[in-house]
Coordinates of C-alpha atoms and ligand atoms in Angstrom, one line a residue:
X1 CA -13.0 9.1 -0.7
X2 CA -11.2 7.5 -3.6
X3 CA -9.3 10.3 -5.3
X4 CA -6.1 9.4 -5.3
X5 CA -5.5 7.7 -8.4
X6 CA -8.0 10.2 -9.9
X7 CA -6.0 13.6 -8.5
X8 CA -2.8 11.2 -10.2
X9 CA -4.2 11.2 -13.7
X10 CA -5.6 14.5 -13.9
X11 CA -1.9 15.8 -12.6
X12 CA -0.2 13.9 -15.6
X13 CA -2.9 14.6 -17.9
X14 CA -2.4 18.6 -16.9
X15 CA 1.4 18.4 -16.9
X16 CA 1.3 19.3 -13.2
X17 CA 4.1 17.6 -11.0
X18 CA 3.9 15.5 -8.2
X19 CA 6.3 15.0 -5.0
X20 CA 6.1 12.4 -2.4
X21 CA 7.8 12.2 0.2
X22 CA 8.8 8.5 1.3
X23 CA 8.6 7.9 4.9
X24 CA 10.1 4.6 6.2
X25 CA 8.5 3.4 9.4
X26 CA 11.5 1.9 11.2
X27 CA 13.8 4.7 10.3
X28 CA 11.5 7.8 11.3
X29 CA 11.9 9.3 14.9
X30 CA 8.2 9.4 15.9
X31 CA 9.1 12.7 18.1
X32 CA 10.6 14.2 15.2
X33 CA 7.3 14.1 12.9
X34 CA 5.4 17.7 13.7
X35 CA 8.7 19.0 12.1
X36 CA 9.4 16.9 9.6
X37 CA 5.7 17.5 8.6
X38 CA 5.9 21.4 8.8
X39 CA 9.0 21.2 6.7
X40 CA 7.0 19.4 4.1
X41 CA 3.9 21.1 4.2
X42 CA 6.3 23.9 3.3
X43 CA 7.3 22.5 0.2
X44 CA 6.2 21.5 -2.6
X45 CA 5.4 17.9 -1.8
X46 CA 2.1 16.7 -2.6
X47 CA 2.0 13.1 -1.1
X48 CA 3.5 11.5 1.8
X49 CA 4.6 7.7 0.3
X50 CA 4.9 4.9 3.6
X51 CA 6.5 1.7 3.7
X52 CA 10.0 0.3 3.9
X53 CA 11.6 -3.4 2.9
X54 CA 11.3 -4.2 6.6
X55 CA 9.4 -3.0 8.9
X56 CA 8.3 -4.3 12.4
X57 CA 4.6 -4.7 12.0
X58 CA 2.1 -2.4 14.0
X59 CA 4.8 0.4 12.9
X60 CA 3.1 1.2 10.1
X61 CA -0.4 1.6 11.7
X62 CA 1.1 3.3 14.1
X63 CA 3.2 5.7 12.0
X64 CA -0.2 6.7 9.8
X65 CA -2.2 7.4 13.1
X66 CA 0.1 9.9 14.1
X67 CA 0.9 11.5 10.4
X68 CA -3.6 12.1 10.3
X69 CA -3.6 13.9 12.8
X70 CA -0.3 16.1 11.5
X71 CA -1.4 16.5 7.7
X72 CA -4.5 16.5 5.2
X73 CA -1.7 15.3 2.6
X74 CA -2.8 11.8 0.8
X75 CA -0.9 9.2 3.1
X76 CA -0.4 6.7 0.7
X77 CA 1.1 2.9 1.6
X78 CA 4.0 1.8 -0.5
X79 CA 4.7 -1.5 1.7
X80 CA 7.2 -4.1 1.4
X81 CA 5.1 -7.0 2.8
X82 CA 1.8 -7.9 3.8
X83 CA 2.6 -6.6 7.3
X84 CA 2.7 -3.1 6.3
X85 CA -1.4 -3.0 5.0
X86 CA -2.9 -0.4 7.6
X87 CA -7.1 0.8 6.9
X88 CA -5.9 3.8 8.6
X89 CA -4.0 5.0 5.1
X90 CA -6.0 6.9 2.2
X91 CA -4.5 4.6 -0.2
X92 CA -2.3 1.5 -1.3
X93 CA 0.0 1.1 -3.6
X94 CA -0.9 -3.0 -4.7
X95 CA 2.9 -3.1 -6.1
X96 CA 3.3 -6.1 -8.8
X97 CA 7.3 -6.4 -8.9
X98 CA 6.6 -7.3 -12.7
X99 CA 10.7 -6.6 -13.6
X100 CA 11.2 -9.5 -11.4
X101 CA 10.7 -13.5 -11.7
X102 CA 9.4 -14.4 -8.1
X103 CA 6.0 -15.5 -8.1
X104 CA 5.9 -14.1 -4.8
X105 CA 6.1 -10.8 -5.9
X106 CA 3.8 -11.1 -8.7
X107 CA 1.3 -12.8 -7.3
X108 CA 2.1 -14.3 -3.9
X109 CA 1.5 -11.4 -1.5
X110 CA -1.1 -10.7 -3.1
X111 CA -2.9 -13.9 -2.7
X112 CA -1.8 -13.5 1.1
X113 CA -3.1 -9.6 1.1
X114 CA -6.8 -10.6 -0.5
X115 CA -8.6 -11.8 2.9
X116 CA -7.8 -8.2 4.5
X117 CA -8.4 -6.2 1.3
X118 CA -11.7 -7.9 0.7
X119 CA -13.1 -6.1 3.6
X120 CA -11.0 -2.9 3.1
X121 CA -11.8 1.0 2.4
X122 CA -8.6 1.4 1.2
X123 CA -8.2 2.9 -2.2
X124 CA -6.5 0.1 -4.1
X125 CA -4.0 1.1 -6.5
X126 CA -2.5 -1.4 -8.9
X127 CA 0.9 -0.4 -9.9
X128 CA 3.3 -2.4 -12.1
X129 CA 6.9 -2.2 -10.2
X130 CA 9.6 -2.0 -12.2
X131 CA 13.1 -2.7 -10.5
X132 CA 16.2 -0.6 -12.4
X133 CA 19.9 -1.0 -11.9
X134 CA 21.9 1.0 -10.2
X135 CA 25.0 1.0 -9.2
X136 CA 24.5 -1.6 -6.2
X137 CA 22.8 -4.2 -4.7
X138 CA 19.2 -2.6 -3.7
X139 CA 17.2 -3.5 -0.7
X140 CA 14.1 -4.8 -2.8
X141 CA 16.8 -7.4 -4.8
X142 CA 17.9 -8.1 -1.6
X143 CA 14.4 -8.8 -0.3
X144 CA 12.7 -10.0 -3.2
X145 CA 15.7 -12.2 -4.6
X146 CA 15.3 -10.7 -7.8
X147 CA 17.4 -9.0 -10.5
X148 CA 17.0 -5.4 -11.5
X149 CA 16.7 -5.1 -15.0
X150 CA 19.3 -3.9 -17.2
X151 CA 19.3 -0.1 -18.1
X152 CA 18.3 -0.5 -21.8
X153 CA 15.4 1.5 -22.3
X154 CA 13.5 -1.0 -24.3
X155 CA 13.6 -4.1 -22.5
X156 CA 12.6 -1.5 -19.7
X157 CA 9.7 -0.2 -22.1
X158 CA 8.5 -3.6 -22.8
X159 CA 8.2 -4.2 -19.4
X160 CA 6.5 -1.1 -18.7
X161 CA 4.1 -1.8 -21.4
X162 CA 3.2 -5.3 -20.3
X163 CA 2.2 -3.8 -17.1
X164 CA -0.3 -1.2 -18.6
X165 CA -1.6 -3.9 -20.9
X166 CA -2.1 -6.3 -17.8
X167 CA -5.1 -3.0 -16.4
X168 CA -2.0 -1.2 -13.9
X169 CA -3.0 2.2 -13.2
X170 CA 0.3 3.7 -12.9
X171 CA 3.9 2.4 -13.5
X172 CA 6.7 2.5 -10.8
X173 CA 10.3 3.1 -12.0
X174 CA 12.6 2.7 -9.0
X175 CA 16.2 2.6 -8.9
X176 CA 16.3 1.3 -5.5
X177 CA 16.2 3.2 -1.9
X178 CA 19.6 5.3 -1.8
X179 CA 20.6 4.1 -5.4
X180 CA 24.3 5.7 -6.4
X181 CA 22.4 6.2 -10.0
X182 CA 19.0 7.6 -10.3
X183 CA 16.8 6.1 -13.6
X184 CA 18.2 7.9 -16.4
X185 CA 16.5 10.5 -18.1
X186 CA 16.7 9.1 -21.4
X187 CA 15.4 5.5 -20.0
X188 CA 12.1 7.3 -18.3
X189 CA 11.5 9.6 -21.5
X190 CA 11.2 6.5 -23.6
X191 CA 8.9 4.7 -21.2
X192 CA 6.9 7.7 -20.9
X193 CA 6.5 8.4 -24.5
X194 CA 5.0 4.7 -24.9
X195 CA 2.7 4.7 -22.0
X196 CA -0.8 6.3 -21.4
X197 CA -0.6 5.4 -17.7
X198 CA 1.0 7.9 -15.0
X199 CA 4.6 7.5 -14.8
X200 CA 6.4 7.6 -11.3
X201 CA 9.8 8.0 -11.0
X202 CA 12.1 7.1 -7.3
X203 CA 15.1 6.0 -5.7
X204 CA 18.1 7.8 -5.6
X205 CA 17.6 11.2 -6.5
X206 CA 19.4 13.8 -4.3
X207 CA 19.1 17.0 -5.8
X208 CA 16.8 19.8 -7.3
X209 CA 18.9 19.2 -10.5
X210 CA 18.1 15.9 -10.5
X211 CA 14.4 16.1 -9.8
X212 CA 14.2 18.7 -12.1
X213 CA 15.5 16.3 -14.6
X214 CA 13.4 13.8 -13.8
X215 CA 10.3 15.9 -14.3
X216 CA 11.7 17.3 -17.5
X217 CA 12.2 13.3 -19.2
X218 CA 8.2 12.9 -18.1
X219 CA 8.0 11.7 -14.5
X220 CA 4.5 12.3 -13.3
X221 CA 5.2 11.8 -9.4
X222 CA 8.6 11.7 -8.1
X223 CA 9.6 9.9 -4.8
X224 CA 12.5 10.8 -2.7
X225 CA 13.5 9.2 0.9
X226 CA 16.9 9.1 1.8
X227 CA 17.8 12.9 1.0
X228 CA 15.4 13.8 3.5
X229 CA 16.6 11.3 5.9
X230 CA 20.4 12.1 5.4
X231 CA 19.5 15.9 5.4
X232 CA 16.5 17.7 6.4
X233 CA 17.7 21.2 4.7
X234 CA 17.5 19.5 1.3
X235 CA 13.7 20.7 2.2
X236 CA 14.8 24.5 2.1
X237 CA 15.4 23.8 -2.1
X238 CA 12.0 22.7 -2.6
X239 CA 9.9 25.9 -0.7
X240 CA 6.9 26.4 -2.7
X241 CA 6.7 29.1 -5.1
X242 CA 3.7 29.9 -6.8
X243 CA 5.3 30.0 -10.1
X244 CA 7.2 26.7 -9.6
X245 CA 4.0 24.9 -11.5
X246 CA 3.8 22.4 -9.1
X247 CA 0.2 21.7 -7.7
X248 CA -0.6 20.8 -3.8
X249 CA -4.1 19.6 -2.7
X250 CA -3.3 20.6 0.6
X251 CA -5.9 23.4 1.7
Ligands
1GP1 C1 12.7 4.0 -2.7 O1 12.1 5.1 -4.7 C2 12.1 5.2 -3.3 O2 11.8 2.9 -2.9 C3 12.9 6.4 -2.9 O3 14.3 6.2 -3.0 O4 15.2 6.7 -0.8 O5 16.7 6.8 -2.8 O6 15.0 8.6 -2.4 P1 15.4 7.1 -2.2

């Protein structure tokens, strides 16, 4: 079934707020997933984001095999490279690094991804990725040999815009894995006022406060990965609570 994007846009559209939960294949413990899963399952995460800026291929696959049979959640693929494309995922984020100037970013992988996805179930999402600045040297410049743009909220807009003008379905603000400075508030509330696509929001953001902020400047779905990595009680600040206004799809 294609309903991610769909259960996306009615979210935005109904103010409800999204969490996903970034899990990097070469960094998660395998044996440590049924509690990493329970912990998310009791929050309030709705999605469960995969992929990493390298990743040893079959890892992936493998990784999504064992999270199906752990969670109904939407396992959606966030990938690095072409490596990372697994059928066995509900979705795919088709990430166009549109802050950047390498073709191969833009277009490249792509190109390389099409005989696969021809053939594919996956849900298909295109999503215009837009690499912020923040603080230090993040793992997607490093990989992609590309510079982040400048935090100046209309250059950023712009860029944003292009994107949703170019038919992307949702627009990808990321300060990098493990940033020191989240995207500002003031930098996403700007984008968000100009767009009419879903707005998400990741890298970097450590705290309720700060996801809290996030969602408050018009994030639609926020991503977090290393603060779950670094410390698995950062969970216990996110319990559901039925009058949080967050929305789950899990049964
Ligand atoms: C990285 O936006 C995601 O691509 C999440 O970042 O790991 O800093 O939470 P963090």
């Amino acid at each position: 079934m294609k309903q991610v994007l769909e259960h996306i846009k009615a979210a935005a559209a109904n103010h409800k707020k999204l969490l996903a939960v970034l899990i990097d294949p070469d960094k998660q413990r395998f044996e440590a997933l049924p509690e990493f899963v329970d912990l998310i399952h009791a929050s309030v995460s709705t999605h469960i984001f995969i992929g990493g800026s390298t990743v040893a291929p079959e890892r992936t696959e493998q990784l999504v095999s064992v999270l199906k049979g752990l969670t109904s959640l939407p396992l959606v693929l966030f990938p690095g490279d072409v490596s990372q494309l697994t059928e066995t995922a509900d979705a795919l984020l088709y990430l166009s690094l549109i802050s950047g100037d390498n073709p191969e970013y833009l277009i490249g992988k792509h190109i390389k991804s099409a005989p696969q996805l021809r053939r594919s179930s996956l849900e298909i999402i295109p999503t215009g990725y837009v690499l912020i600045e923040s603080g230090k040297e993040s793992a997607v410049q490093r990989v992609t040999h590309t510079e982040p743009l400048k935090r100046n909220k209309e250059r950023i807009a712009d860029t944003a815009k292009a994107g949703e003008l170019l038919g992307m379905q949702l627009i990808y603000l990321e300060a990098g894995s493990g940033a020191l400075l989240p995207v500002p508030s003031e930098v996403i509330r700007f984008v968000k006022n100009d767009l009419k696509i879903p707005l998400i929001v990741g890298g970097g953001i450590r705290s309720k406060k700060q996801l809290d902020a996030a969602y408050e400047a018009g994030a639609d779905l926020v991503v977090i990965g290393t603060a779950f990595e670094k410390d698995l009680s950062f969970f216990n600040a996110l319990k559901k609570d039925i009058h949080s206004g967050f929305v789950n799809p899990k049964p």
